[in-house]
PDB file of C-alpha atoms in Angstrom:
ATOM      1  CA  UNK M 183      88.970 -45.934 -36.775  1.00 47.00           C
ATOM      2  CA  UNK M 184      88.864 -42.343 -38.089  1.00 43.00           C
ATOM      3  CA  UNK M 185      89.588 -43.843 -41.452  1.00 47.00           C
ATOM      4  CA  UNK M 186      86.715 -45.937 -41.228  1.00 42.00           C
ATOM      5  CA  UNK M 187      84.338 -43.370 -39.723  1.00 45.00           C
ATOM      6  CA  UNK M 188      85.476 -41.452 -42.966  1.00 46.00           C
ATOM      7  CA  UNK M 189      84.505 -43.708 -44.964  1.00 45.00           C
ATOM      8  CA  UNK M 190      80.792 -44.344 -43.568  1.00 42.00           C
ATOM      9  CA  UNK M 191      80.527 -40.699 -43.440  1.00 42.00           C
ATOM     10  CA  UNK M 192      81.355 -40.584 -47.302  1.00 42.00           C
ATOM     11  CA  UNK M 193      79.374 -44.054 -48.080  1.00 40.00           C
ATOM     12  CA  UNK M 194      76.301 -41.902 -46.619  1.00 40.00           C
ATOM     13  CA  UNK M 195      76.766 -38.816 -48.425  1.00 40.00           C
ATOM     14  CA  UNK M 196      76.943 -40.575 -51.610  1.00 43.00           C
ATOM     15  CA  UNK M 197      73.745 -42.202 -50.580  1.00 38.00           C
ATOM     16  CA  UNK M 198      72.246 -39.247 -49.646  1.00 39.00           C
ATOM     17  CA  UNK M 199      72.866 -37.603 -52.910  1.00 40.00           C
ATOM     18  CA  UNK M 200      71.793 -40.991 -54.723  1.00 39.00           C
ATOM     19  CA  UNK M 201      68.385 -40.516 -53.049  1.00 39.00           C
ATOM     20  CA  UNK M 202      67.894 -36.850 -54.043  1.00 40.00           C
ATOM     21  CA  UNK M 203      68.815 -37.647 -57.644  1.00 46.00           C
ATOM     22  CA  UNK M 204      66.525 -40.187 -58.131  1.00 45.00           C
ATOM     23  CA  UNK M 205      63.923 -37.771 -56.375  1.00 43.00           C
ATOM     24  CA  UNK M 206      65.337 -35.228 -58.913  1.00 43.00           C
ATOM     25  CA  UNK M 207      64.525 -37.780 -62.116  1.00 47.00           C
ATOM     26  CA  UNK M 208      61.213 -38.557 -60.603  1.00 55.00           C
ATOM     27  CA  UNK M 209      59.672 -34.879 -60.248  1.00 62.00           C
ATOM     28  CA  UNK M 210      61.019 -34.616 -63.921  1.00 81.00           C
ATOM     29  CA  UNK M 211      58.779 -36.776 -65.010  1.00 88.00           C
ATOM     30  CA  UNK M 212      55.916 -35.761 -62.771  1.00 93.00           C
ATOM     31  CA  UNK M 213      56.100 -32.663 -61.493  1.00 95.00           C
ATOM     32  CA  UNK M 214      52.790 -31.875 -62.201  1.00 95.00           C
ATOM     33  CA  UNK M 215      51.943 -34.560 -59.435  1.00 95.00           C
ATOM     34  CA  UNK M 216      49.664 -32.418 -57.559  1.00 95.00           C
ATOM     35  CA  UNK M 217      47.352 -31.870 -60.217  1.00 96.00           C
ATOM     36  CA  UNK M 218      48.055 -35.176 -61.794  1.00 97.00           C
ATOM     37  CA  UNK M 219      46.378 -36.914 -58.852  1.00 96.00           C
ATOM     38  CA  UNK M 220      43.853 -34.640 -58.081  1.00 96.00           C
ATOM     39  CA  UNK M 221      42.462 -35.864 -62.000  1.00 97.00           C
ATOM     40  CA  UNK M 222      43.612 -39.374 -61.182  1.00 96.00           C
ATOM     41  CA  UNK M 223      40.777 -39.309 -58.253  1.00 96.00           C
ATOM     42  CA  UNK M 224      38.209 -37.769 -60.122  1.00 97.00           C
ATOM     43  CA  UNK M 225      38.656 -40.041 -63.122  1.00 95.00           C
ATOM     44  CA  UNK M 226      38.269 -43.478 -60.358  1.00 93.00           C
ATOM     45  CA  UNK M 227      34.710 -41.527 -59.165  1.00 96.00           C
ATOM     46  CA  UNK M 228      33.628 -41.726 -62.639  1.00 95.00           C
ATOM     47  CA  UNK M 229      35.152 -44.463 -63.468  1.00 93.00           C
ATOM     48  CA  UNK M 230      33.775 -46.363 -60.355  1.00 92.00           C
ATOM     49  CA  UNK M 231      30.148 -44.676 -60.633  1.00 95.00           C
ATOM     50  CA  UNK M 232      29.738 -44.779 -64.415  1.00 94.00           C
ATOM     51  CA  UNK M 233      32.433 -46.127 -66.878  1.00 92.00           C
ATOM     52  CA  UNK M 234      32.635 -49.491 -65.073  1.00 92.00           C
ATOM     53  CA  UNK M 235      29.066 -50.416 -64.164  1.00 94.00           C
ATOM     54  CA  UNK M 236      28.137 -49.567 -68.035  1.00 94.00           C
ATOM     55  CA  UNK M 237      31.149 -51.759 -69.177  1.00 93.00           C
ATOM     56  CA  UNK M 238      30.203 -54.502 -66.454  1.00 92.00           C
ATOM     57  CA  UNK M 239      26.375 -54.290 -68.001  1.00 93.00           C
ATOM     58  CA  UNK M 240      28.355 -54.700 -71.536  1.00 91.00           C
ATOM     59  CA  UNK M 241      30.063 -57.774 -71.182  1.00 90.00           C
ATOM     60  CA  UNK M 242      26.777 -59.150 -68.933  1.00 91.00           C
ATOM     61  CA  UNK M 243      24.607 -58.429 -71.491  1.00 93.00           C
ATOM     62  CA  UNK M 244      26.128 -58.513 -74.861  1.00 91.00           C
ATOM     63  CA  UNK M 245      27.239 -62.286 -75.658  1.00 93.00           C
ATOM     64  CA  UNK M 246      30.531 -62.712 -76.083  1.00 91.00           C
ATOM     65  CA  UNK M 247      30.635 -63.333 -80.140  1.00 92.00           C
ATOM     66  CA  UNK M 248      29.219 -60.069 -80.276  1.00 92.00           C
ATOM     67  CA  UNK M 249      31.655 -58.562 -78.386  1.00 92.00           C
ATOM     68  CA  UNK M 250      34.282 -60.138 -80.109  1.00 93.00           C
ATOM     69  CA  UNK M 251      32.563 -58.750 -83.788  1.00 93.00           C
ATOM     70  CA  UNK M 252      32.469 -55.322 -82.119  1.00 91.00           C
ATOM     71  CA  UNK M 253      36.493 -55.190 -80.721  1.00 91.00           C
ATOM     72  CA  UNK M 254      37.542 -56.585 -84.200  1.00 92.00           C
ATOM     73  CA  UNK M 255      35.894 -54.110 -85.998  1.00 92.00           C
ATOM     74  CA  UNK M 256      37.250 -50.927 -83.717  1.00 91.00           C
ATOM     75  CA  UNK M 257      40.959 -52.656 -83.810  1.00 92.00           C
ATOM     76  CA  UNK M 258      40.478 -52.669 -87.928  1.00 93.00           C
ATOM     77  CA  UNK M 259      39.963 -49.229 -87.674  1.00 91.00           C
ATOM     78  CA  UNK M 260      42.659 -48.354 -85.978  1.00 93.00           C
ATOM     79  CA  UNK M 261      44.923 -50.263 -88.247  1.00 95.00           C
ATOM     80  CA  UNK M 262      44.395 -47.205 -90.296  1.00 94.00           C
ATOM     81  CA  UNK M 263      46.126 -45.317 -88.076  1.00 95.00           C
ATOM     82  CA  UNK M 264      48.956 -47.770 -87.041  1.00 96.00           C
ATOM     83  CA  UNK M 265      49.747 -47.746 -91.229  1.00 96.00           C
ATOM     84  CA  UNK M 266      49.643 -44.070 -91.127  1.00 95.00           C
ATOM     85  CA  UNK M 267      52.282 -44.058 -88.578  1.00 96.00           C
ATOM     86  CA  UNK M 268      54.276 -46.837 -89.563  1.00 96.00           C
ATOM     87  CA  UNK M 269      54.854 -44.715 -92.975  1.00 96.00           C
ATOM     88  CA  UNK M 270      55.710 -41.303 -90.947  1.00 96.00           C
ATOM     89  CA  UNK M 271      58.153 -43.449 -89.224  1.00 95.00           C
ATOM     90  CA  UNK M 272      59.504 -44.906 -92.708  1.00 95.00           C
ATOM     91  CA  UNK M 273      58.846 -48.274 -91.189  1.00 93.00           C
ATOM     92  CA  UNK M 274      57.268 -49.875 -94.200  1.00 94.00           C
ATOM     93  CA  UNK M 275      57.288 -53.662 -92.858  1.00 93.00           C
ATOM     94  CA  UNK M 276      54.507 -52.637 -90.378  1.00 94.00           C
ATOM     95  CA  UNK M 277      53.164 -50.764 -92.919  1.00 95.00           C
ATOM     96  CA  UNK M 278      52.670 -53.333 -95.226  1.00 95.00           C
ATOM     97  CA  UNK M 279      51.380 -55.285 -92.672  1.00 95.00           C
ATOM     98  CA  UNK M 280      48.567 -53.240 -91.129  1.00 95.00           C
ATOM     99  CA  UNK M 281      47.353 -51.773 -94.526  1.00 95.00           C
ATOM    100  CA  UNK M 282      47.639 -55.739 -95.603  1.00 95.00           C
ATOM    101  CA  UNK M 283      44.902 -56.375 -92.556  1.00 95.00           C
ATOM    102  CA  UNK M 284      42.939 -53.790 -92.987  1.00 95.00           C
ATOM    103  CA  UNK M 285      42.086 -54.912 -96.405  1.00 95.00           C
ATOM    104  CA  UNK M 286      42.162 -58.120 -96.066  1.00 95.00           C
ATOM    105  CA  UNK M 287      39.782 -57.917 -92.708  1.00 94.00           C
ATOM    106  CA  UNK M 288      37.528 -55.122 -94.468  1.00 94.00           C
ATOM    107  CA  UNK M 289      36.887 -56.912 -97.756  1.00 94.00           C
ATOM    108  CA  UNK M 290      36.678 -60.349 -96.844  1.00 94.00           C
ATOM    109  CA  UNK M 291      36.203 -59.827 -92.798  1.00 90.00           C
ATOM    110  CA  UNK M 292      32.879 -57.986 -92.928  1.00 90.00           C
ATOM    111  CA  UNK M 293      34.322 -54.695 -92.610  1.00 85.00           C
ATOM    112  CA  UNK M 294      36.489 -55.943 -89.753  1.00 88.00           C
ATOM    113  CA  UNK M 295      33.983 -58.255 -87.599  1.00 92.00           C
ATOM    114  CA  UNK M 296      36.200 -61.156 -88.464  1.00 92.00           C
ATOM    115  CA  UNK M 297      40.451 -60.817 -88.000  1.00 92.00           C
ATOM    116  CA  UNK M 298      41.164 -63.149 -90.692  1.00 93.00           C
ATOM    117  CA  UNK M 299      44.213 -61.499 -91.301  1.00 93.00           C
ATOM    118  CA  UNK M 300      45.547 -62.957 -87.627  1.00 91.00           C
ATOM    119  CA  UNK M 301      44.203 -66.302 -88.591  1.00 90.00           C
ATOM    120  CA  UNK M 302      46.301 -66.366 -91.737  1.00 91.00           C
ATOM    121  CA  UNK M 303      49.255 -64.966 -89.785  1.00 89.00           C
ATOM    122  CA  UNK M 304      48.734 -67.765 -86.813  1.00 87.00           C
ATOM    123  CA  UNK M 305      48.557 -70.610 -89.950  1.00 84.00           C
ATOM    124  CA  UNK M 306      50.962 -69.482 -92.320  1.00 86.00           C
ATOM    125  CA  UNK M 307      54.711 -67.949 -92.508  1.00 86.00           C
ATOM    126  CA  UNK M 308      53.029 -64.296 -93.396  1.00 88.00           C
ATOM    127  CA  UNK M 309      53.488 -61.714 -90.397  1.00 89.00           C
ATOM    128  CA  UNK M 310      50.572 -59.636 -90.636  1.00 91.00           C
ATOM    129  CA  UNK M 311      49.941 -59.610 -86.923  1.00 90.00           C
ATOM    130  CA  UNK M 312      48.469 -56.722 -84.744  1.00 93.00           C
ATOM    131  CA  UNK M 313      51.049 -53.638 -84.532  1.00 92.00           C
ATOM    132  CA  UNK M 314      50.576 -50.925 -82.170  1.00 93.00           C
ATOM    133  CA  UNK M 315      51.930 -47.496 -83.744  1.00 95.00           C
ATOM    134  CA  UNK M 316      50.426 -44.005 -82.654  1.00 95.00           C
ATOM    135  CA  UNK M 317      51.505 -40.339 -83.428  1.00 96.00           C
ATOM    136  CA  UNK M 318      52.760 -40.485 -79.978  1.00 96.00           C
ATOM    137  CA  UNK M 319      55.483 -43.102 -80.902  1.00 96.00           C
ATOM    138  CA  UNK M 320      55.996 -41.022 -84.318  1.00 96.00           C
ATOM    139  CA  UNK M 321      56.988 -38.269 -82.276  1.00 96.00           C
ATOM    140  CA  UNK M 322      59.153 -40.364 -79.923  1.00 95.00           C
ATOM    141  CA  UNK M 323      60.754 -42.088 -82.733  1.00 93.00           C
ATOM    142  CA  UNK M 324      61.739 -38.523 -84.068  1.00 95.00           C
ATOM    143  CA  UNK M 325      63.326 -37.885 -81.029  1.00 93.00           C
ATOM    144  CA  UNK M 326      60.316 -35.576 -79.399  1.00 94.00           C
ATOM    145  CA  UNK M 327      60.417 -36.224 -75.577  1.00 94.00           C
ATOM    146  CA  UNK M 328      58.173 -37.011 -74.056  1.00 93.00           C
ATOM    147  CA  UNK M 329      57.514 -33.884 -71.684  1.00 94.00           C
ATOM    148  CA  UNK M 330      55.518 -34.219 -68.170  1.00 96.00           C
ATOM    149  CA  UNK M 331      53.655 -37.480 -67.448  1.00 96.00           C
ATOM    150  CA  UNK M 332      49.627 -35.950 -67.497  1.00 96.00           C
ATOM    151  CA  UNK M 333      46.569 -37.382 -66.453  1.00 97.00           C
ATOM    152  CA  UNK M 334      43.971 -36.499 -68.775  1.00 95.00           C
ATOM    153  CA  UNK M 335      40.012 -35.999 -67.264  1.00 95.00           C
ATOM    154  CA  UNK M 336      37.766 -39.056 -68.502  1.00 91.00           C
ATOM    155  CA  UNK M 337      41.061 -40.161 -70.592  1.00 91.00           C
ATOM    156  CA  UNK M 338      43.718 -40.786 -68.082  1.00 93.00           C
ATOM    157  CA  UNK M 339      47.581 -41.140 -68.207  1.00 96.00           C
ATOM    158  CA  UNK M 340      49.276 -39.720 -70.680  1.00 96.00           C
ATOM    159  CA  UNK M 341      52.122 -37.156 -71.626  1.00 96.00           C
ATOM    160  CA  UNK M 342      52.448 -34.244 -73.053  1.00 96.00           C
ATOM    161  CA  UNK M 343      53.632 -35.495 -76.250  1.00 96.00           C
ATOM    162  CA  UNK M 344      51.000 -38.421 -76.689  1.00 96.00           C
ATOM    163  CA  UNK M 345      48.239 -36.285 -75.598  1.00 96.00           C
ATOM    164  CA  UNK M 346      49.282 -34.398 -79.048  1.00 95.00           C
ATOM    165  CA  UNK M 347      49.745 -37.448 -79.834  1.00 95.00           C
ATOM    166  CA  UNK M 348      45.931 -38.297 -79.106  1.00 93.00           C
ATOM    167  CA  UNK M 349      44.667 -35.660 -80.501  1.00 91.00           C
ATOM    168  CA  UNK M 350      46.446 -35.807 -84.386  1.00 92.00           C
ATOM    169  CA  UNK M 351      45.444 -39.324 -84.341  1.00 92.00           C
ATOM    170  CA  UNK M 352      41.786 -38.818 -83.605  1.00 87.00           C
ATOM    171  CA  UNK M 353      41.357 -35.634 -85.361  1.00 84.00           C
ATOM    172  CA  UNK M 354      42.998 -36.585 -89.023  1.00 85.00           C
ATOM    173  CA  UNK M 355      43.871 -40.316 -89.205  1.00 85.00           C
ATOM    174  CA  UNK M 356      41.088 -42.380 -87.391  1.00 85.00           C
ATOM    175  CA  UNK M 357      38.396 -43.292 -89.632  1.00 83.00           C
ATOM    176  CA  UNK M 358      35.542 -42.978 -86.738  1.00 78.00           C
ATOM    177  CA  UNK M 359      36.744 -39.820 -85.017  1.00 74.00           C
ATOM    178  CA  UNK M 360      38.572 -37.956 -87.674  1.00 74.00           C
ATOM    179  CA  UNK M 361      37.165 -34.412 -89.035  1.00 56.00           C
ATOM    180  CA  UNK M 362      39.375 -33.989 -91.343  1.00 47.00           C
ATOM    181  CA  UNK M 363      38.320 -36.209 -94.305  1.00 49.00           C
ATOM    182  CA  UNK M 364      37.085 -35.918 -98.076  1.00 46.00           C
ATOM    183  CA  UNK M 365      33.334 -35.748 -98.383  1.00 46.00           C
ATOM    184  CA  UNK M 366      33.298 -39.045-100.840  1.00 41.00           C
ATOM    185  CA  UNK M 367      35.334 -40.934 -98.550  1.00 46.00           C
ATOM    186  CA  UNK M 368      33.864 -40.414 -95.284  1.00 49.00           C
ATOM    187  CA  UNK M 369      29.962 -41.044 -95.125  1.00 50.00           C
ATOM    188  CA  UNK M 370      29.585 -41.086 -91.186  1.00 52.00           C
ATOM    189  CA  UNK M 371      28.518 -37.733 -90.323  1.00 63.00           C
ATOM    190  CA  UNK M 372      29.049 -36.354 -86.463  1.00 62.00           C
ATOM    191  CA  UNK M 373      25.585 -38.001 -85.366  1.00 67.00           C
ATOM    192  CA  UNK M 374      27.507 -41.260 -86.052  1.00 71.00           C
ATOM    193  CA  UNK M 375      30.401 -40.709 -85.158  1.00 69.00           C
ATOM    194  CA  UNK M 376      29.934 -39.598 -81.422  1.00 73.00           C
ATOM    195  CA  UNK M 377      27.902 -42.647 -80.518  1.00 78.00           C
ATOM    196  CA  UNK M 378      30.635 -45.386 -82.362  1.00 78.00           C
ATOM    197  CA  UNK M 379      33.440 -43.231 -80.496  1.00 78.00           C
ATOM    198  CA  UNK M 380      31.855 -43.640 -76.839  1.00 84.00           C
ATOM    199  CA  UNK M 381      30.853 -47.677 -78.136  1.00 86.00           C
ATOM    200  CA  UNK M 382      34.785 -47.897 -78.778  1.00 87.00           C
ATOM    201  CA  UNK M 383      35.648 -46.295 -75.419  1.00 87.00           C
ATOM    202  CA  UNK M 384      33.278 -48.867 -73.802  1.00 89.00           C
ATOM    203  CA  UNK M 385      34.869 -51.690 -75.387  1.00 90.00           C
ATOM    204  CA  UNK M 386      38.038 -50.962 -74.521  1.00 90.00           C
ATOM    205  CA  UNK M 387      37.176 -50.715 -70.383  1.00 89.00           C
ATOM    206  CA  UNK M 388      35.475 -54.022 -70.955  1.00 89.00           C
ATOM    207  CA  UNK M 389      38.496 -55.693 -71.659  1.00 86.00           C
ATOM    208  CA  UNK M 390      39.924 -53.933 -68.937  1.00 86.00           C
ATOM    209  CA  UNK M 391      37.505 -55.127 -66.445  1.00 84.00           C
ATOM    210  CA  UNK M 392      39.682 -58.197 -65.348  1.00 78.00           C
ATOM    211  CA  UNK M 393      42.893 -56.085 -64.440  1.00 77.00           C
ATOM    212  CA  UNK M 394      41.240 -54.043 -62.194  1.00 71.00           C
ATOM    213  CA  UNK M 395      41.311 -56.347 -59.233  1.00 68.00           C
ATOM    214  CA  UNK M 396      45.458 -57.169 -60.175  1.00 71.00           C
ATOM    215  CA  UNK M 397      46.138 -53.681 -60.095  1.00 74.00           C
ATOM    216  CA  UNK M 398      43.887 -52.984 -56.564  1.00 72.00           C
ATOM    217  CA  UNK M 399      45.742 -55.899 -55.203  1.00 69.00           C
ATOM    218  CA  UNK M 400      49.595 -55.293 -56.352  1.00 66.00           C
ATOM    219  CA  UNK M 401      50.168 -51.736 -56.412  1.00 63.00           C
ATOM    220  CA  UNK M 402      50.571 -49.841 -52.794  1.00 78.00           C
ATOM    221  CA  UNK M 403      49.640 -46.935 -54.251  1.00 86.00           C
ATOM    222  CA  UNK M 404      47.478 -47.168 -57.647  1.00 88.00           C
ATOM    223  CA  UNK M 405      48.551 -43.374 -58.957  1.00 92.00           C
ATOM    224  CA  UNK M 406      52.410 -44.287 -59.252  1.00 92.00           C
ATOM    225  CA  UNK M 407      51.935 -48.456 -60.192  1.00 90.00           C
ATOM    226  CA  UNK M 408      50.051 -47.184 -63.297  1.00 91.00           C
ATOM    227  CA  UNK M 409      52.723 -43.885 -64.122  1.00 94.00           C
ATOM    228  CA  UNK M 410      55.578 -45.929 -63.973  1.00 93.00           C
ATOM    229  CA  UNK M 411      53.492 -49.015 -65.783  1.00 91.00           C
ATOM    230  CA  UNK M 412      52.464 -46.199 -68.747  1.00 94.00           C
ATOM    231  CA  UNK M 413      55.631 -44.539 -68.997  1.00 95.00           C
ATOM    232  CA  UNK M 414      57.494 -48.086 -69.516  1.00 94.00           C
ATOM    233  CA  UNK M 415      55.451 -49.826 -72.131  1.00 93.00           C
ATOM    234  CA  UNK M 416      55.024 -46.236 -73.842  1.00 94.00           C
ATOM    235  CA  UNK M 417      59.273 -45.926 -73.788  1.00 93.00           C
ATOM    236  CA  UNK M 418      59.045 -49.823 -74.975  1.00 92.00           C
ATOM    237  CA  UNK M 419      56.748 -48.802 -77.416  1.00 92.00           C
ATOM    238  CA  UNK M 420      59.178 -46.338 -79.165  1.00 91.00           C
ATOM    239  CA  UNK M 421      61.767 -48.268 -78.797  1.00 86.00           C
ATOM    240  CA  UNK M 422      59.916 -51.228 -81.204  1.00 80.00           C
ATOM    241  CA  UNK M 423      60.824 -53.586 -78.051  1.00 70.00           C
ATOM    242  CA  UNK M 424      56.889 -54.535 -78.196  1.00 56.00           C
ATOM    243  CA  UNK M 425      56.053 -54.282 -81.950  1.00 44.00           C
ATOM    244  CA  UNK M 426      53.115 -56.712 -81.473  1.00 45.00           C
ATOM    245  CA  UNK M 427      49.527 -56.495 -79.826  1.00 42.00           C
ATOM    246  CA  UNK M 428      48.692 -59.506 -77.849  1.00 41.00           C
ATOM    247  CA  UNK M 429      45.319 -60.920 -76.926  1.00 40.00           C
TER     248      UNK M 429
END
């Protein structure tokens, strides 16, 4: 009897100290939580108040082709940056790929309103399918941790490292946002720029609009479901375990 009161004694202690680890790893990640959810509420009041109801009046008003021109013209952009990073991270298959789209959808796409380059990919034996690479994963992929999960105002989650991350990318390699750029290259000046910046941010909630109501309905409690959700795909994402956008 004592030998088996022992042993529940010791089966409970290791428990114990099971739970407070896994507290531990948590508050490593997060242990800016305070904060981090105090800017996770205000970001749902304007995102409930403003962001949405102009994204919901997007996708009411704007017909869907047109929507479809505009998204394909922002994601051929940002193949500029996912070849950028692709060659920092001497990955020169995706490389190839997205500087192979990004021609092919700018000269014969219209500048991008047309993704011919995924229509030859879904037709033909040539990958030159959507990658996703960022400075973020550059970083990661150099072995840069990742640092405290953040939650950026009007942004959202994030980390230390891709907020850097965020800001490299938008400052020198996007071709919409970037202010760092050669005069003969770059003909949008900042009265341009800002407004196709906030159209690309309004895109992007559009096609966000239908995973609202999964999220309200499966997570408990919204701040953690979409921490744990970012910091997965963003450790999948260095990891090349999901290379490829989908639809």
């Amino acid at each position: 009897m004592k030998s088996l009161a022992k042993s529940k004694i010791i089966l409970l202690l290791s428990f114990s100290v099971y739970l407070i680890g896994c507290a531990s790893t948590q508050n490593q990640q997060d242990p800016w939580e305070s904060m981090n959810r105090t800017v996770f509420e205000f970001n749902e009041v304007v995102d409930n108040n403003v962001i949405e109801p102009a994204a919901r009046g997007y996708k009411r008003f704007v017909p869907q082709p047109i929507r479809l021109v505009v998204g394909n013209a922002f994601s051929n952009a940002n193949d500029v940056v996912v070849t950028a990073n692709s060659i920092l991270q001497l990955n020169f298959e995706s490389a190839a790929a997205s500087a192979t789209r990004f021609v092919i959808n700018t000269t014969f796409g219209l500048f991008g309103a047309i993704d011919i380059a995924s229509d030859i990919s879904e037709v033909s034996d040539i990958n030159i399918s959507k990658r996703n690479e960022d400075f973020g994963q550059t970083m990661g992929r150099y072995g840069v941790a990742t640092g405290p999960y953040l939650v950026i105002p009007f942004l959202g989650p994030s980390t230390v490292r891709d907020a850097v991350g965020v800001g490299v990318d938008s400052l020198v390699a996007h071709p919409v946002t970037t202010i760092v750029y050669l005069n003969s290259v770059n003909t949008l000046d900042a009265a341009i720029r800002t407004p196709v910046a906030m159209g690309m941010a309004l895109d992007a909630r559009a096609q966000l609009l239908d995973v609202d109501k999964t999220l309200e309905e499966a997570a408990l409690d919204k701040y953690e479901f979409v921490r744990d959700a970012y910091l997965q795909r963003r450790d999948s994402l260095v990891k090349n375990e999901d290379v490829e956008l989908t639809d």
